[in-house]
Amino acid sequence: MSSSKDKRLITRRRFLGEAPCAAVGSTALFSSLLSLKLTSAAAANTPNINSDDNYKALVCIFLAGGNDSFNMLVPRQNEAYNTYANTRDNLAVPKDDSDPQFNILPIATEGQAYSEFGVHPKLNRFQTLYNEQKLAFVANVGTLIQPITKADYQARRYLPKGLFSHSDQQAHWQTCLPQVRGGKPGGWGGRASELLASLNAESQISMNISVSGLNIFQTSDEAFSFVANNDGGADMIAYSDPLERAAVDSLLTENYKNLFQKNFGRNSKRFIESSIAFNDAFDNTFVEQGFPNTAFGNNLKTVARTIAAHNKLKMKRQTFFVRLGGWDHHTTLLDSQNNMYPDLSESLYAFQKALEEIGEQDNVLTFSVSDFGRTLTSNDAGSDHGWGGNAFVIGGPVQGGRIYGTYPDLHIGSDLDTGRGRQIPTTSVDQYCGEIAKWFGVSNGDLETVFPNIQNFYDPYSLAPPLGFVKSAI
């Protein structure tokens, strides 16, 4: 006997593959269906038991390239560590005291097969935040359409499109729709912001602010990213002169017959006015906390200043996108992590301290995203593209000091190993990001609009949270 859940999964697959409208392509179909659902949800003004008038912000840290996160979070229990070391071979981080500068930093957890874990030695600030219960890890998370087995993988059933591809997996993490390609129909952050737009009704600025250029996560049919840099929003020099401003306004508000010209003019004027409003608030807001003088550190300082300015900007909800690239370590993995992790650790620690300085530490949730995990086995001095990996969440809303999800058995040939230590995820991106979205204010009734696959992993109307790492996720 098949369950109702199985019937639902089969019906969805057949609908996508066999319905007459499949001829127009699954991407276009999904885009149309999601647009209709978002429009309906917004029109209905769905009551939201999770939202309130308090300020809340999400900060997405995108570790582009594929972070080798099984060196970020390592088992220290003797038997599990020996398995890790045998599997990773020359990529393993030492556990003993032979080199105090390169030795796993111990942490403990409940809820796993064993309690002894550690973080990479260059993530000492992660250890501090974890022990202060301000940081948690989510183990073996990845893109999934539905839960699958090793047999499903070997039969190529129910797999994300472009598995192990950088561009596809980056898009899938941001869209939470791994059954379609191309980044359409936009990101889950954009869909969430459409549903919550009324909370920012008095603001001229987009809810979604990026310090790393345009991205999929923050976009949808009606949502877009406001792109800022460390000096504030982009400005138009001519707009500072009253006469030239009048001339520009005249061009932008001209009653063009061509629809593209009309939309371009309207959106350009909106962008210029948003930049002026943003800069007026940003230029008069400061944080005293010092940050590493790196691109990543400076970007996080910009985010902290923007959060500090949220009252001036009349914002109740904001999302931020911060990209830190360079994680595609096919060679020199240990040296690269040794060089890159300090920036990640110190900058995020400074960011959390800045939030405490401005009194927003309980209103901001920072979370990591990456293309995929990597192979546990070595390709000489590095690792190749994988699947499941470990993520981190930081902030006052986080029930820290614990590892959530299921940390996998790292034996080669295990039930989760698809080859070379590529782990089948035991936690879906839908569960991970769905819990974050619930805290942000997406109602139970709208979770499936933001995450169309979530019912394959979690009942949106459950009183229990998907994973439990957010204090107020229910």
XYZ file of C-alpha atoms in Angstrom:
474
model
C 0.000 0.000 0.000
C 1.351 3.386 -0.903
C 0.820 6.286 1.475
C -1.066 9.483 0.616
C 2.333 11.217 0.680
C 3.616 8.806 -1.992
C 0.518 9.454 -4.091
C 1.083 13.184 -3.802
C 4.699 12.826 -4.936
C 3.746 10.680 -7.898
C 0.965 13.059 -8.880
C 3.349 16.026 -8.842
C 5.940 14.258 -10.969
C 3.351 13.083 -13.475
C 1.803 16.518 -13.592
C 5.150 18.093 -14.452
C 6.129 15.425 -16.905
C 2.847 14.486 -18.566
C 0.466 17.437 -18.403
C -0.179 19.168 -21.731
C 1.238 22.427 -20.392
C 4.577 20.665 -19.840
C 5.223 21.446 -23.465
C 5.980 25.028 -22.470
C 8.694 23.806 -20.096
C 8.700 23.082 -16.384
C 10.489 26.337 -15.558
C 7.778 28.470 -17.174
C 5.088 26.331 -15.566
C 6.563 26.696 -12.089
C 6.986 30.425 -12.628
C 3.340 30.795 -13.585
C 2.045 28.652 -10.723
C 4.165 30.443 -8.128
C 3.154 33.845 -9.452
C -0.500 32.873 -9.074
C 0.058 31.559 -5.550
C 1.974 34.671 -4.485
C -0.681 36.948 -5.957
C -3.441 35.017 -4.202
C -1.587 34.984 -0.867
C -0.875 38.711 -1.023
C -4.477 39.518 -2.003
C -5.807 37.376 0.837
C -3.504 39.137 3.313
C -2.945 35.795 5.047
C -2.927 36.111 8.853
C 0.565 35.391 10.093
C 0.883 33.911 13.557
C 4.662 34.197 13.375
C 4.994 37.839 12.333
C 4.911 40.883 14.560
C 5.900 44.524 14.436
C 9.389 43.910 15.806
C 12.296 44.435 13.450
C 13.814 41.261 11.970
C 16.623 40.737 9.476
C 18.109 37.747 7.665
C 21.763 37.770 6.597
C 22.613 35.154 3.967
C 26.339 34.308 3.857
C 26.975 32.660 0.492
C 30.234 30.659 0.520
C 30.530 30.438 -3.256
C 32.463 27.563 -4.785
C 31.507 24.760 -2.425
C 32.823 24.887 1.138
C 34.508 21.632 2.216
C 32.482 21.664 5.415
C 33.503 18.267 6.742
C 36.720 20.020 7.729
C 34.686 22.857 9.237
C 32.786 20.489 11.554
C 34.729 17.345 12.492
C 33.990 14.356 14.775
C 36.363 14.073 17.758
C 34.973 10.902 19.320
C 37.787 8.378 18.816
C 36.096 5.828 16.571
C 34.305 8.454 14.482
C 37.450 10.561 14.147
C 39.469 7.525 13.010
C 36.862 6.879 10.316
C 37.043 10.529 9.270
C 40.859 10.460 9.162
C 40.996 7.201 7.196
C 38.432 8.449 4.672
C 39.923 11.928 4.258
C 43.530 10.717 4.252
C 45.782 13.732 3.521
C 42.815 16.141 3.766
C 42.114 15.346 7.439
C 42.593 18.015 10.096
C 44.816 16.666 12.930
C 43.153 15.859 16.226
C 46.160 15.387 18.492
C 48.454 18.002 19.986
C 51.320 17.476 17.552
C 50.794 20.989 16.154
C 49.004 23.408 18.523
C 48.459 25.823 15.621
C 46.539 23.235 13.635
C 44.429 21.182 16.019
C 40.655 20.661 16.097
C 38.911 22.915 18.637
C 36.544 20.835 20.817
C 32.791 21.398 21.085
C 30.049 19.163 22.467
C 26.472 18.478 21.411
C 23.346 16.529 22.203
C 21.177 14.720 19.703
C 23.860 13.004 17.622
C 25.268 9.460 17.745
C 28.112 10.830 19.883
C 28.706 14.102 21.701
C 32.337 14.957 20.888
C 32.909 17.196 17.856
C 35.294 19.954 16.907
C 35.637 22.932 14.603
C 38.547 23.773 12.344
C 41.442 25.323 14.309
C 41.181 28.568 12.361
C 37.519 28.980 13.380
C 38.255 29.833 16.994
C 35.551 32.518 17.057
C 33.039 29.874 15.946
C 34.018 27.832 18.999
C 33.463 30.907 21.204
C 30.042 31.702 19.707
C 29.037 28.029 19.867
C 29.959 27.766 23.544
C 28.040 31.008 24.193
C 25.039 29.320 22.514
C 24.929 31.942 19.767
C 25.965 29.561 16.962
C 24.612 26.192 15.870
C 25.455 23.819 13.043
C 23.046 22.023 10.709
C 24.579 18.761 9.540
C 24.484 17.186 6.092
C 22.024 19.588 4.480
C 21.560 19.808 0.729
C 19.212 20.233 -2.215
C 16.482 17.592 -2.475
C 13.148 17.249 -4.239
C 12.047 14.511 -1.832
C 13.843 12.136 0.552
C 15.834 9.599 -1.446
C 17.856 6.436 -0.871
C 21.112 5.250 -2.351
C 19.083 2.980 -4.651
C 17.171 6.025 -5.907
C 20.455 7.780 -6.640
C 21.844 4.773 -8.516
C 18.625 4.597 -10.570
C 18.835 8.391 -11.136
C 15.390 8.899 -9.589
C 14.211 12.167 -8.033
C 17.578 13.909 -8.385
C 18.118 17.682 -8.516
C 18.890 19.006 -11.978
C 22.591 19.475 -12.635
C 23.724 17.712 -9.475
C 27.397 18.574 -8.721
C 27.251 21.595 -11.079
C 28.238 24.930 -9.533
C 25.706 27.071 -11.385
C 22.791 24.672 -10.928
C 23.382 23.970 -7.263
C 23.950 27.638 -6.428
C 20.593 28.382 -8.052
C 18.848 25.468 -6.318
C 19.987 26.591 -2.863
C 18.528 30.020 -3.579
C 15.288 28.939 -5.282
C 14.534 25.760 -3.288
C 13.263 24.325 -6.577
C 15.918 21.789 -7.639
C 13.589 20.178 -10.196
C 13.917 23.193 -12.528
C 16.956 24.973 -13.922
C 17.950 28.516 -14.728
C 17.238 30.330 -11.464
C 13.556 30.851 -12.290
C 11.041 31.539 -10.817
C 13.223 33.488 -8.426
C 14.508 32.934 -4.920
C 12.802 32.013 -1.682
C 13.936 35.288 -0.111
C 12.195 37.202 -2.884
C 8.998 35.176 -2.490
C 9.034 35.697 1.276
C 9.558 39.428 0.851
C 6.530 39.675 -1.434
C 4.367 38.098 1.264
C 5.743 40.376 3.992
C 5.921 43.579 1.945
C 3.140 45.288 3.920
C 5.419 45.427 6.986
C 7.663 47.871 5.064
C 4.842 49.853 3.489
C 6.255 53.219 4.599
C 9.761 52.635 3.259
C 11.170 53.675 -0.126
C 13.850 50.949 0.018
C 13.597 47.350 -1.083
C 13.383 44.836 1.756
C 16.238 42.975 0.033
C 19.696 44.563 0.186
C 22.785 43.020 -1.373
C 26.399 44.056 -0.840
C 27.479 41.463 -3.422
C 25.574 42.429 -6.544
C 22.415 40.917 -7.982
C 21.450 37.406 -6.919
C 18.650 34.874 -7.271
C 17.847 34.542 -3.561
C 16.365 38.038 -3.240
C 14.450 38.215 -6.521
C 10.984 37.195 -7.662
C 8.341 38.585 -10.003
C 7.764 41.619 -7.773
C 10.856 41.644 -5.528
C 14.329 42.915 -6.369
C 17.652 43.580 -4.675
C 18.820 47.041 -3.718
C 22.551 46.829 -4.387
C 24.753 48.744 -1.951
C 28.497 49.013 -1.503
C 30.685 50.036 1.410
C 30.058 53.703 0.629
C 26.285 53.299 0.540
C 23.872 53.103 -2.368
C 24.767 53.981 -5.939
C 24.123 57.642 -6.638
C 23.566 59.687 -9.778
C 25.721 62.816 -9.785
C 23.349 64.783 -12.008
C 20.550 64.260 -9.509
C 22.263 66.446 -6.910
C 21.724 69.583 -9.025
C 18.100 70.852 -8.980
C 18.044 71.839 -12.672
C 19.633 68.605 -13.849
C 17.360 66.629 -11.530
C 14.299 68.197 -13.172
C 15.633 67.252 -16.605
C 16.250 63.651 -15.545
C 12.790 63.399 -13.955
C 11.250 64.682 -17.177
C 12.941 61.903 -19.162
C 12.041 59.203 -16.665
C 8.373 60.190 -16.323
C 7.733 60.702 -20.042
C 4.565 58.907 -21.146
C 6.295 56.388 -23.395
C 4.162 54.217 -25.644
C 6.668 51.356 -25.570
C 6.075 49.158 -22.488
C 9.781 48.441 -22.010
C 10.643 52.131 -22.099
C 7.845 52.900 -19.655
C 8.948 50.225 -17.170
C 12.594 51.174 -17.540
C 11.828 54.809 -16.798
C 9.625 54.039 -13.815
C 12.100 51.560 -12.281
C 15.088 53.845 -12.893
C 13.361 56.718 -11.113
C 12.449 54.425 -8.225
C 16.049 53.228 -7.970
C 17.459 56.776 -7.919
C 14.987 57.863 -5.242
C 15.755 54.723 -3.211
C 19.489 55.435 -3.391
C 18.988 58.991 -2.137
C 16.842 57.802 0.784
C 19.289 55.001 1.584
C 22.319 57.300 1.574
C 20.611 59.911 3.731
C 20.192 57.277 6.459
C 23.416 55.320 5.867
C 25.732 58.353 5.873
C 24.549 59.334 9.344
C 24.790 55.894 10.956
C 27.951 54.367 12.386
C 29.139 51.386 14.430
C 32.142 51.521 16.735
C 32.978 47.822 16.551
C 36.151 47.126 14.605
C 36.040 44.731 11.632
C 38.850 42.968 9.767
C 40.021 45.164 6.891
C 39.035 42.599 4.285
C 36.380 42.665 1.580
C 34.211 40.329 3.648
C 34.770 42.257 6.877
C 33.950 45.567 5.208
C 30.817 44.100 3.630
C 29.584 42.914 7.010
C 30.315 46.332 8.479
C 28.094 47.826 5.751
C 25.336 45.377 6.692
C 25.693 46.313 10.380
C 25.452 50.032 9.557
C 22.381 49.424 7.417
C 20.713 47.453 10.200
C 21.522 50.299 12.584
C 19.730 52.651 10.158
C 16.560 50.556 9.832
C 14.407 52.985 11.832
C 15.477 55.888 9.616
C 14.732 53.734 6.592
C 11.319 52.763 8.062
C 12.068 49.068 7.741
C 10.497 46.274 9.798
C 11.962 43.466 7.693
C 15.223 43.232 5.754
C 17.232 40.530 4.027
C 20.923 40.871 3.221
C 23.068 38.928 0.762
C 26.833 38.694 1.314
C 28.976 36.605 -1.011
C 32.396 35.258 -0.029
C 33.948 33.358 -2.942
C 36.972 31.152 -3.438
C 35.832 27.870 -1.852
C 36.328 25.590 -4.891
C 39.399 23.863 -3.469
C 40.375 21.172 -5.948
C 43.977 21.707 -4.802
C 45.743 22.959 -1.663
C 42.627 22.420 0.452
C 44.329 22.526 3.852
C 46.404 25.612 3.058
C 43.407 27.407 1.527
C 41.162 26.728 4.514
C 43.978 27.732 6.833
C 44.129 31.084 5.019
C 40.393 31.701 4.484
C 38.723 30.515 7.669
C 40.254 33.254 9.869
C 38.509 35.950 7.797
C 35.207 34.076 7.992
C 35.585 33.571 11.742
C 36.811 37.024 12.747
C 34.449 38.949 10.463
C 31.331 37.098 11.630
C 32.397 37.477 15.254
C 32.873 41.228 14.747
C 29.458 41.382 13.069
C 27.789 39.705 16.037
C 29.559 42.097 18.421
C 28.395 45.051 16.300
C 24.804 43.818 16.557
C 25.183 43.718 20.338
C 26.558 47.265 20.241
C 23.468 48.574 18.427
C 21.060 46.401 20.434
C 19.876 44.256 17.507
C 21.498 40.933 18.424
C 18.132 39.247 19.060
C 16.583 40.545 15.832
C 19.102 39.276 13.271
C 19.650 35.704 12.079
C 22.771 34.980 10.035
C 22.951 31.734 8.064
C 25.366 30.087 5.647
C 24.742 28.731 2.169
C 27.162 27.073 -0.243
C 26.950 25.332 -3.601
C 27.322 21.856 -2.100
C 29.470 19.769 0.200
C 32.504 18.071 -1.284
C 33.948 14.603 -1.709
C 35.378 13.153 1.478
C 38.121 11.474 -0.524
C 41.159 13.314 -1.795
C 41.981 14.027 -5.431
C 45.625 14.493 -4.372
C 45.599 17.777 -2.409
C 41.975 18.846 -2.708
C 38.387 17.612 -2.994
C 35.801 17.514 -5.766
C 32.172 18.589 -6.012
C 29.835 16.760 -3.636
C 26.303 17.045 -2.295
C 25.365 17.164 1.406
C 27.391 19.483 3.635
C 27.294 21.327 6.955
C 25.916 24.840 7.491
C 25.972 27.283 10.398
C 23.447 29.711 11.885
C 24.378 32.586 14.201
C 22.490 35.094 16.333
C 20.278 35.742 19.318
C 17.313 33.895 17.744
C 19.440 30.723 17.474
C 19.247 27.916 20.025
C 23.003 27.508 19.813
C 25.558 25.133 21.248
C 24.167 22.168 19.340
C 24.375 20.324 16.013
C 20.987 19.825 14.325
C 20.020 17.357 11.638
C 21.974 14.117 11.420
C 25.757 14.096 11.151
C 26.486 11.228 8.745
C 28.605 8.114 8.993
C 31.778 9.017 7.092
C 32.710 5.468 6.076
C 33.293 5.050 2.348
C 30.511 2.854 1.005
C 27.975 3.843 3.668
C 24.248 3.984 2.911
C 24.610 7.713 2.170
C 27.787 7.503 0.084
C 27.041 7.913 -3.628
C 30.739 7.479 -4.453
C 33.977 9.065 -3.229
C 32.220 10.143 -0.026
C 29.571 12.307 -1.690
C 26.850 12.323 0.962
C 23.134 12.074 0.224
C 21.682 14.919 2.320
C 19.719 13.848 5.383
C 18.284 17.365 5.815
C 16.748 19.286 2.927
C 17.353 22.944 2.169
C 13.553 23.304 2.544
C 13.701 22.254 6.207
C 16.738 24.423 6.913
C 15.519 27.557 5.156
C 11.880 26.902 6.049
C 12.676 27.242 9.748
C 14.506 30.508 9.038
C 11.555 31.799 6.998
C 9.094 30.936 9.774
C 11.111 33.024 12.234
C 11.219 35.849 9.669
C 7.431 35.898 9.563
C 6.235 33.586 6.785
C 3.019 32.005 8.047
C 2.404 28.269 8.175
C -0.184 28.681 5.445
C 2.320 30.381 3.135
C 5.294 28.063 3.692
C 4.384 25.933 0.680
C 4.176 29.059 -1.487
C 7.738 29.969 -0.541
C 8.986 26.348 -0.499
C 6.891 24.306 -2.967
C 8.534 20.997 -1.955
C 8.370 21.427 1.812
C 5.488 18.996 2.367
C 7.768 16.229 1.143
C 9.861 16.759 4.300
C 7.740 18.611 6.860
C 4.104 19.356 7.626
C 3.819 23.166 7.389
C 1.005 23.118 9.953
C 2.951 21.120 12.513
C 3.379 22.690 15.949
C 6.962 21.420 15.991
C 9.594 23.349 13.976
C 11.364 21.612 11.065
C 14.678 21.236 12.943
C 14.508 23.246 16.159
C 17.531 25.540 15.895
C 15.452 28.734 16.099
C 14.092 29.625 19.537
C 10.775 30.973 18.238
C 10.216 28.911 15.095
C 6.747 27.744 16.157
